[in-house]
Coordinates of C-alpha atoms and ligand atoms in Angstrom, one line a residue:
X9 CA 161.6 93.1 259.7
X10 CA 161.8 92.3 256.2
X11 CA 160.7 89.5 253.5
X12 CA 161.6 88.3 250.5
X13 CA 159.5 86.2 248.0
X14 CA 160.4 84.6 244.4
X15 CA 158.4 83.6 241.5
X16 CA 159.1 81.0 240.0
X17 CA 157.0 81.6 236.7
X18 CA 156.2 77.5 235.7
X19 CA 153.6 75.1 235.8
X20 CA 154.3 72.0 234.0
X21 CA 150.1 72.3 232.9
X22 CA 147.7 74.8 233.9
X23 CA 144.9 73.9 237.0
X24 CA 141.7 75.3 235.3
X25 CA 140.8 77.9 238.4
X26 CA 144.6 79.5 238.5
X27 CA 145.2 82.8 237.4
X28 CA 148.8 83.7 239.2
X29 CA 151.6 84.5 236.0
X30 CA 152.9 81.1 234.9
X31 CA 153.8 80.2 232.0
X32 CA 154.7 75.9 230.4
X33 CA 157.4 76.6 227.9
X34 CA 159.6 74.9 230.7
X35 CA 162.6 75.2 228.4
X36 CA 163.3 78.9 229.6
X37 CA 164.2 77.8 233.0
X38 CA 168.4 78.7 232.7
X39 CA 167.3 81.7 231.2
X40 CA 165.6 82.4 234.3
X41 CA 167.8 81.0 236.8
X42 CA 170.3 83.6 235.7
X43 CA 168.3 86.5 235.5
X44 CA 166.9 86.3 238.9
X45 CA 170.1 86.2 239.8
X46 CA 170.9 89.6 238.3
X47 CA 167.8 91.0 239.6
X48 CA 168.6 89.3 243.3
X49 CA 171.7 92.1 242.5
X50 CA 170.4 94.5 240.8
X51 CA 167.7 94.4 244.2
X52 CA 169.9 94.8 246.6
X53 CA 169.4 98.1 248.6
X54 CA 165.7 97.6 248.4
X55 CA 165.8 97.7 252.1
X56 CA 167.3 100.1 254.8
X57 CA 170.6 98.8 255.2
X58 CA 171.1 96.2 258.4
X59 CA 167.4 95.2 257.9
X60 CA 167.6 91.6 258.3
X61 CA 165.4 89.3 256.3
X62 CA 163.2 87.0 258.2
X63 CA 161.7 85.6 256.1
X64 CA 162.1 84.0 252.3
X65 CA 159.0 82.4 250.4
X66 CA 159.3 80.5 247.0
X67 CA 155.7 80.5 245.7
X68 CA 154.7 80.3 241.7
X69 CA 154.3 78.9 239.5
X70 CA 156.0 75.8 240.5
X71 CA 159.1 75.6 243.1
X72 CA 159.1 72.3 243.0
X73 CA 159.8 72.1 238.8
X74 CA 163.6 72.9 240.3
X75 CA 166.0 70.8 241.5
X76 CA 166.8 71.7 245.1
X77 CA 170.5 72.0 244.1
X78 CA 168.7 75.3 242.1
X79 CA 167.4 76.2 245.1
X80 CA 170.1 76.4 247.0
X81 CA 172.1 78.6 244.8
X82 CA 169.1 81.4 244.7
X83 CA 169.3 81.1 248.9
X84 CA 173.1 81.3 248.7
X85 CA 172.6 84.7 245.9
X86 CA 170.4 86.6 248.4
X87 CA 172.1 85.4 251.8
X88 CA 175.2 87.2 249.1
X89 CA 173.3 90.2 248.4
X90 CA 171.0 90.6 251.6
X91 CA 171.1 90.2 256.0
X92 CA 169.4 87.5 256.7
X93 CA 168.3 86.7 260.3
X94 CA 169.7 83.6 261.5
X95 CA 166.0 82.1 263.0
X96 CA 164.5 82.8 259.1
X97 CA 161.6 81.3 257.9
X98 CA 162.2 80.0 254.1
X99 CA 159.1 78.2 252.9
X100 CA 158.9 76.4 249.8
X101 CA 155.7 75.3 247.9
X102 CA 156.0 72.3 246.4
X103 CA 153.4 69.9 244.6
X104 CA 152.6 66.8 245.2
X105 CA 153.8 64.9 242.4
X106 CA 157.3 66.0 242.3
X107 CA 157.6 65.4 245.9
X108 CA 159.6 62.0 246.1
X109 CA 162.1 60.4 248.0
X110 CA 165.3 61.8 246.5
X111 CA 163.6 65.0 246.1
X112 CA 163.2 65.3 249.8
X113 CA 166.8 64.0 250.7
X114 CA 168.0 66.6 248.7
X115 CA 165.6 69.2 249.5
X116 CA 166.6 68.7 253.2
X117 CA 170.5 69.8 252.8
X118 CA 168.9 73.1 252.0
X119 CA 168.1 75.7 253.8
X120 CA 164.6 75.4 253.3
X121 CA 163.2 74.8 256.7
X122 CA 159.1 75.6 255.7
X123 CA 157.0 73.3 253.4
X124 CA 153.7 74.0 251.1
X125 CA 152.1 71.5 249.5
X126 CA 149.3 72.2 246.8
X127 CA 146.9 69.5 247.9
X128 CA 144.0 71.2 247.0
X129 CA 141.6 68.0 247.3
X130 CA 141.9 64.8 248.4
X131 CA 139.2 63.5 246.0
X132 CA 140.7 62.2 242.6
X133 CA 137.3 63.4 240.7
X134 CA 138.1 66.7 242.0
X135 CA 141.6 67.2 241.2
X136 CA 140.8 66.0 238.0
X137 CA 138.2 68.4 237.4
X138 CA 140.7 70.9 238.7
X139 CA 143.2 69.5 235.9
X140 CA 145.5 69.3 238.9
X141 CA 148.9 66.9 238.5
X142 CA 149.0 64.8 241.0
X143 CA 146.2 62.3 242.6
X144 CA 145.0 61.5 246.0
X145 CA 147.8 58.8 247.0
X146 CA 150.6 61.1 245.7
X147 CA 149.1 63.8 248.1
X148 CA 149.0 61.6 251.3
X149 CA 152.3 60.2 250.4
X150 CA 154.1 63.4 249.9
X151 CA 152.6 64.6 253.3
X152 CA 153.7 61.6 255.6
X153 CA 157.1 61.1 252.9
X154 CA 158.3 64.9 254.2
X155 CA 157.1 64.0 257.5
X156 CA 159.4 61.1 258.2
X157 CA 162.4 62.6 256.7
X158 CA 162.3 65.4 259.0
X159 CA 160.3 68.4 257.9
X160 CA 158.6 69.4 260.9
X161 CA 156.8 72.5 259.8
X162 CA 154.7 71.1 256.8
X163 CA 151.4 73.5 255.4
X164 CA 148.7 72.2 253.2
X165 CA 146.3 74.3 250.8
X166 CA 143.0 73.3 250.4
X167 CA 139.9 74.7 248.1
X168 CA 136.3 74.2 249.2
X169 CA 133.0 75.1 247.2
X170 CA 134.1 73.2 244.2
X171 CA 131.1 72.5 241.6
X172 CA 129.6 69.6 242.8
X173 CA 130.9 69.2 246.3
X174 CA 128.4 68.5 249.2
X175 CA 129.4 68.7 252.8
X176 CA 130.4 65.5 252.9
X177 CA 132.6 65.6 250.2
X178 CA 134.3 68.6 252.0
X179 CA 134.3 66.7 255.7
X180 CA 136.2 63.8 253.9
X181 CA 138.7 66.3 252.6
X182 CA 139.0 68.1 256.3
X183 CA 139.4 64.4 258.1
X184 CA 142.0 63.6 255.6
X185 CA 143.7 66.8 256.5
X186 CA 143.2 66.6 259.9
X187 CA 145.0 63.2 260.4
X188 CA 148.1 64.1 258.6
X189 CA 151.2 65.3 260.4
X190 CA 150.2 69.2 259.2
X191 CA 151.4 72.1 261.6
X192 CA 149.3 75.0 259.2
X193 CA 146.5 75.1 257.0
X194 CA 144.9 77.4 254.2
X195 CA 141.7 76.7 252.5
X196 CA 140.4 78.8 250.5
X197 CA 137.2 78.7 248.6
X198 CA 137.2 78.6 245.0
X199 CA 136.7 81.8 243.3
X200 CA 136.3 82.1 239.7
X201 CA 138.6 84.3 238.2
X202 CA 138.4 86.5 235.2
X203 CA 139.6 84.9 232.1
X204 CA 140.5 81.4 233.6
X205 CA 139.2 78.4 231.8
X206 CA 136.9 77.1 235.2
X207 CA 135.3 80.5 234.9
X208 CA 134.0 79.8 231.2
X209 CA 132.8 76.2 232.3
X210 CA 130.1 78.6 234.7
X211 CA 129.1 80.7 232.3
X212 CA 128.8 78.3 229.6
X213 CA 126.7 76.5 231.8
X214 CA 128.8 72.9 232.4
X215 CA 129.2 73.5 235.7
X216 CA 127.7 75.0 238.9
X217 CA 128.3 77.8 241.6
X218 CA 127.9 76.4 245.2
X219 CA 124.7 78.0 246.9
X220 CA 125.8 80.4 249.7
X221 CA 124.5 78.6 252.3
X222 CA 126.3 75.6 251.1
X223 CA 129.4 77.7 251.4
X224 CA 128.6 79.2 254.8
X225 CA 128.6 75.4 255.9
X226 CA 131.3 74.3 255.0
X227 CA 133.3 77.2 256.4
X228 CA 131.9 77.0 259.8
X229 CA 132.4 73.0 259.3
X230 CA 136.4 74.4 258.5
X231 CA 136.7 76.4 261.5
X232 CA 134.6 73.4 263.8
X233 CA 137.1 70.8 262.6
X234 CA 139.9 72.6 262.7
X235 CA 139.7 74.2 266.1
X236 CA 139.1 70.6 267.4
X237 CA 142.3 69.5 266.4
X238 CA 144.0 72.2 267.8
X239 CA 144.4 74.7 265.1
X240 CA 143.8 78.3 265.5
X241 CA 142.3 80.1 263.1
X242 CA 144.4 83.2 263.2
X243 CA 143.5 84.6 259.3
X244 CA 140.6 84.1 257.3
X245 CA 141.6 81.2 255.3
X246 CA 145.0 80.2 257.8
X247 CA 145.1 77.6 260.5
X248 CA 148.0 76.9 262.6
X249 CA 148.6 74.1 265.2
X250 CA 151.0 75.5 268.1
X251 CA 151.3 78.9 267.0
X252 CA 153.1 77.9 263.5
X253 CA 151.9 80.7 261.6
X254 CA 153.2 81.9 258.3
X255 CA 155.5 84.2 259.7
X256 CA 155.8 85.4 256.0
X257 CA 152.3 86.0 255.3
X258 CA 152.1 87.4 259.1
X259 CA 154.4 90.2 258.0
X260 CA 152.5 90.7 254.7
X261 CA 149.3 91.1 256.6
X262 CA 150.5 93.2 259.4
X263 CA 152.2 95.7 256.4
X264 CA 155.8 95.3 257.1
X265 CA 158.2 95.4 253.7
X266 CA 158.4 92.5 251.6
X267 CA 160.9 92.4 247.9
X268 CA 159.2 90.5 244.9
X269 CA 161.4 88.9 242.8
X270 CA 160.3 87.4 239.0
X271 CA 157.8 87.8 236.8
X272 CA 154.6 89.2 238.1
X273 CA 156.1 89.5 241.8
X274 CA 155.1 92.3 244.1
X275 CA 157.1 94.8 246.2
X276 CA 156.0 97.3 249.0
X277 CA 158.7 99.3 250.7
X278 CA 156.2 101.4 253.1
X279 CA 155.2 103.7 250.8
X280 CA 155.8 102.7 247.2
X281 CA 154.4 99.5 245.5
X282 CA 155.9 97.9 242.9
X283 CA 155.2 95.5 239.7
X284 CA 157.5 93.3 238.0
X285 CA 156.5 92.6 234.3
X286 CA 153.9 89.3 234.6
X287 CA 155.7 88.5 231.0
X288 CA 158.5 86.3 231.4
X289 CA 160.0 86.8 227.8
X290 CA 160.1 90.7 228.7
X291 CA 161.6 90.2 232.1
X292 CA 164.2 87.9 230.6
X293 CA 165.0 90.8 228.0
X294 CA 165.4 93.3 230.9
X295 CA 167.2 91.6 233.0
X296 CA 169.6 90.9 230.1
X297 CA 170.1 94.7 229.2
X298 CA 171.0 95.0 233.0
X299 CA 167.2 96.7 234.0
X300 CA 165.1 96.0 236.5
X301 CA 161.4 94.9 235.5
X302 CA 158.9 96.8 237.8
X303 CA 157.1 99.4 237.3
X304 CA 155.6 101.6 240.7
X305 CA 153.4 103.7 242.2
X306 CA 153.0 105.3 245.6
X307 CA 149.9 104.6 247.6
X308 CA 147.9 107.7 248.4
X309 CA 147.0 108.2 251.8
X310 CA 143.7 106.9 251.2
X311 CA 144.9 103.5 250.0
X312 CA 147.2 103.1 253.0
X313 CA 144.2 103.6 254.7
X314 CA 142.4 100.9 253.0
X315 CA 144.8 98.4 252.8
X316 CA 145.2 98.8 256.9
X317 CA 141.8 97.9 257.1
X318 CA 141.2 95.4 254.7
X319 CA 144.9 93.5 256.2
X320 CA 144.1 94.0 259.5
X321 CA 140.6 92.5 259.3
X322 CA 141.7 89.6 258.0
X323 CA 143.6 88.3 260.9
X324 CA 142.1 87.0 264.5
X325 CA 144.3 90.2 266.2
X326 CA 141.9 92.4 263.9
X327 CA 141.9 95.8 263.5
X328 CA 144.2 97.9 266.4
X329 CA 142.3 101.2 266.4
X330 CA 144.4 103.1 268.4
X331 CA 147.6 102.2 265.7
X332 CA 145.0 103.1 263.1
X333 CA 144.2 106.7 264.8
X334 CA 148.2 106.8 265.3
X335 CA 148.7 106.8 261.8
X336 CA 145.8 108.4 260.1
X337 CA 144.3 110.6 262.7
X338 CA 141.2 111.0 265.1
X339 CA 138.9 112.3 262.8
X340 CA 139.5 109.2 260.3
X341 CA 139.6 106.6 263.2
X342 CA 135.8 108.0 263.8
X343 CA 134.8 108.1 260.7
X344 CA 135.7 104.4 260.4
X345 CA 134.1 103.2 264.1
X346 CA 131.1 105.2 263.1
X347 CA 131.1 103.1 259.8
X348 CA 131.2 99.8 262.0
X349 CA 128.3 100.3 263.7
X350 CA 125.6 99.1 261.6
X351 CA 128.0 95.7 261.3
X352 CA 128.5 95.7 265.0
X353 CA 124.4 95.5 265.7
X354 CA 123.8 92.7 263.0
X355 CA 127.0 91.1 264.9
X356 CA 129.4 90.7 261.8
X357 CA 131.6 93.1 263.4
X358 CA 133.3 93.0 267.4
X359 CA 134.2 96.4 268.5
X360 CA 135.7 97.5 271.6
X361 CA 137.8 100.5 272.8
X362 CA 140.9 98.9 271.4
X363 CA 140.1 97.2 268.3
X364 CA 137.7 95.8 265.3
X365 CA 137.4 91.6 264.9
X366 CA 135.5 90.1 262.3
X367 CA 133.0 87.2 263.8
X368 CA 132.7 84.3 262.3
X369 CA 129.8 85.3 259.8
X370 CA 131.8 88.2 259.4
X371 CA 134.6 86.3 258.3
X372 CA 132.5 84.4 256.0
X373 CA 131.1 88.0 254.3
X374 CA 134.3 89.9 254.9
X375 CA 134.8 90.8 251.0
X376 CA 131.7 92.7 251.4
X377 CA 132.5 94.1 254.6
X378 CA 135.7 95.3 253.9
X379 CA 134.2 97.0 250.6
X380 CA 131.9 99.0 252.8
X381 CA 134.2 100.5 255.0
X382 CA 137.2 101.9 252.7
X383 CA 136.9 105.0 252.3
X384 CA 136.6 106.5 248.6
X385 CA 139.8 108.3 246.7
X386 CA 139.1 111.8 246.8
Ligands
LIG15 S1 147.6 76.4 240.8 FE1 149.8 76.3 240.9 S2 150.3 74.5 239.7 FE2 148.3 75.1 239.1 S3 148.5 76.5 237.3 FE3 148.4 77.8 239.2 S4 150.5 78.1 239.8 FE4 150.5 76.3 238.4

């Protein structure tokens, strides 16, 4: 099993929170249409030969700043250059506000088969704090608009905690979400990230964190709504109806192989990760001396270790300890259960023979969790 995801490095303006590699000199877009294609090629025994691809993600950045007739000629240059499974998932985020009519007709004679709409809110006050595009109307419409033309499989992203929002606020946004035709869900609570402009708004003071308990409210208000419509929550911040998980993410969490491809994309093979340039002026000028634009590492031992726990705890499956022991031994498997237990007695963490599930107020305090049981680089 293998995946494949592509960057598509830009934003027509920046959302204040965001701090993925994008970049609004919108011009560059042939430039970069050509050389993913020479990276798609240059790519191409990235995985064991007869691996078939299940799955293809475009994320950004914006997917949706192309024209679906773009798209399709990316799909048709790895379908040229990789095996893909016939039953792939190919998801496509899109936002709101380029999501129209003719879009959609078009975007349907793709292969695209998986969409993911930005939503983020459903309040116009808080999308414009966010500096997002589009409003409340265009995200409803885009919804219901991809709905009736046929896409069956349609994901929304939403943030919660935003400065200022009370429970309310948030149950509106849930309700909204709730009565749209939406097979998957990811909400996420805002985090301020280093260097983004929402994150000096905090510390200059303009705007305010939500308490924790707020927080903690509104998450177990997002799993109580949720799993009332018939979602399951089957990753911390993912909600499927009728099992319609992101296969792509799925594979992600569960460790299997995924290919990166444009700026600031990541790779992991099983053993090596690697980094193409976040710089999309330096990836152009690779790719046009015929040179890849990562840079790798291999993973010690210890951070294979890590990164089993901190995937695995993510999801509803949890952690499989006998899988873990298979791979990393007895004596590490111990080491790890014996780490659990003062999580297990305050309830954060479910143990049993088999495996390690975080509860629900585990879920909620799983950064810190997770922290606590890696074990340190010798
Ligand atoms: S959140 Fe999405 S649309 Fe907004 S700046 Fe980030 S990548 Fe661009």
């Amino acid at each position: 099993m293998a995946g494949i995801y592509i960057h598509i490095p830009f934003c027509k303006k920046r959302c204040l929170y965001c701090d993925f590699y994008s970049t609004t000199a919108l011009e560059k877009k042939n430039d970069f249409l050509a050389a993913l294609q020479k990276e798609i090629f240059l790519r191409r025994d990235f995985f064991p030969q007869e691996t078939p691809v299940e799955t293809l993600y475009f994320g950004g950045g914006t997917p949706s700043f192309l024209h679906p007739g773009e798209v399709q000629i990316i799909v048709n240059c790895l379908r040229e250059n990789f095996l893909f499974s016939p039953a792939a998932e190919i998801t496509f985020e899109a936002n709101p506000e380029d999501i129209n009519n003719n879009y959609l007709t078009s975007l349907l004679r793709t292969d695209i088969n998986r969409l993911s709409l930005g939503i983020q809110s459903f309040s116009n006050s808080f999308l414009a704090l966010l500096n997002r595009r589009h409003n409340a109307r265009q995200a409803i419409d885009a919804v219901t608009t991809a709905a009736t033309k046929g896409f069956n499989n349609i994901s929304i992203d939403l943030i919660y905690g935003l400065p200022g929002q009370s429970l309310a606020h948030w149950e509106q946004d849930l309700q909204q979400a709730m009565n749209l035709p939406v097979s998957h869900l990811s909400a996420y609570h805002l985090t301020y990230e280093q260097g983004t402009p929402l994150t000096t708004l905090l510390k200059e003071g303009k705007i305010e964190e939500t308490p924790e308990d707020l927080s903690l409210q509104m998450f177990k208000l997002l799993i109580e709504r949720t799993a009332q419509h018939g979602f399951e929550h089957y990753e911390l911040s993912n909600f499927a109806r009728q099992g319609q998980y992101s296969r792509h993410n799925m594979a992600y969490w569960t460790g299997k192989p995924y290919l990166g491809l444009g700026p600031s994309a990541h790779s992991f093979d099983g053993e090596k990760r690697y980094h193409n340039t976040s710089h999309l002026e330096k990836y152009l000028q690779l790719l046009k001396d015929d040179k890849t634009a990562y840079e790798s590492e291999i993973l010690s031992f210890t951070d294979r270790m890590n990164e089993r726990i901190m995937l695995a705890l993510r999801t509803s499956a949890g952690l499989d300890l006998k899988d873990f022991e298979q791979s990393f031994g007895k004596e590490k498997k111990d080491l790890l259960v014996a780490g659990m237990k003062k999580f297990t007695r305050t309830g954060l963490v479910l143990l049993d023979e088999q495996k390690a599930v975080l509860s629900t107020e585990g879920k909620f305090l799983s950064d810190m969790i997770i922290r606590d049981l890696f074990f340190e680089c010798k």
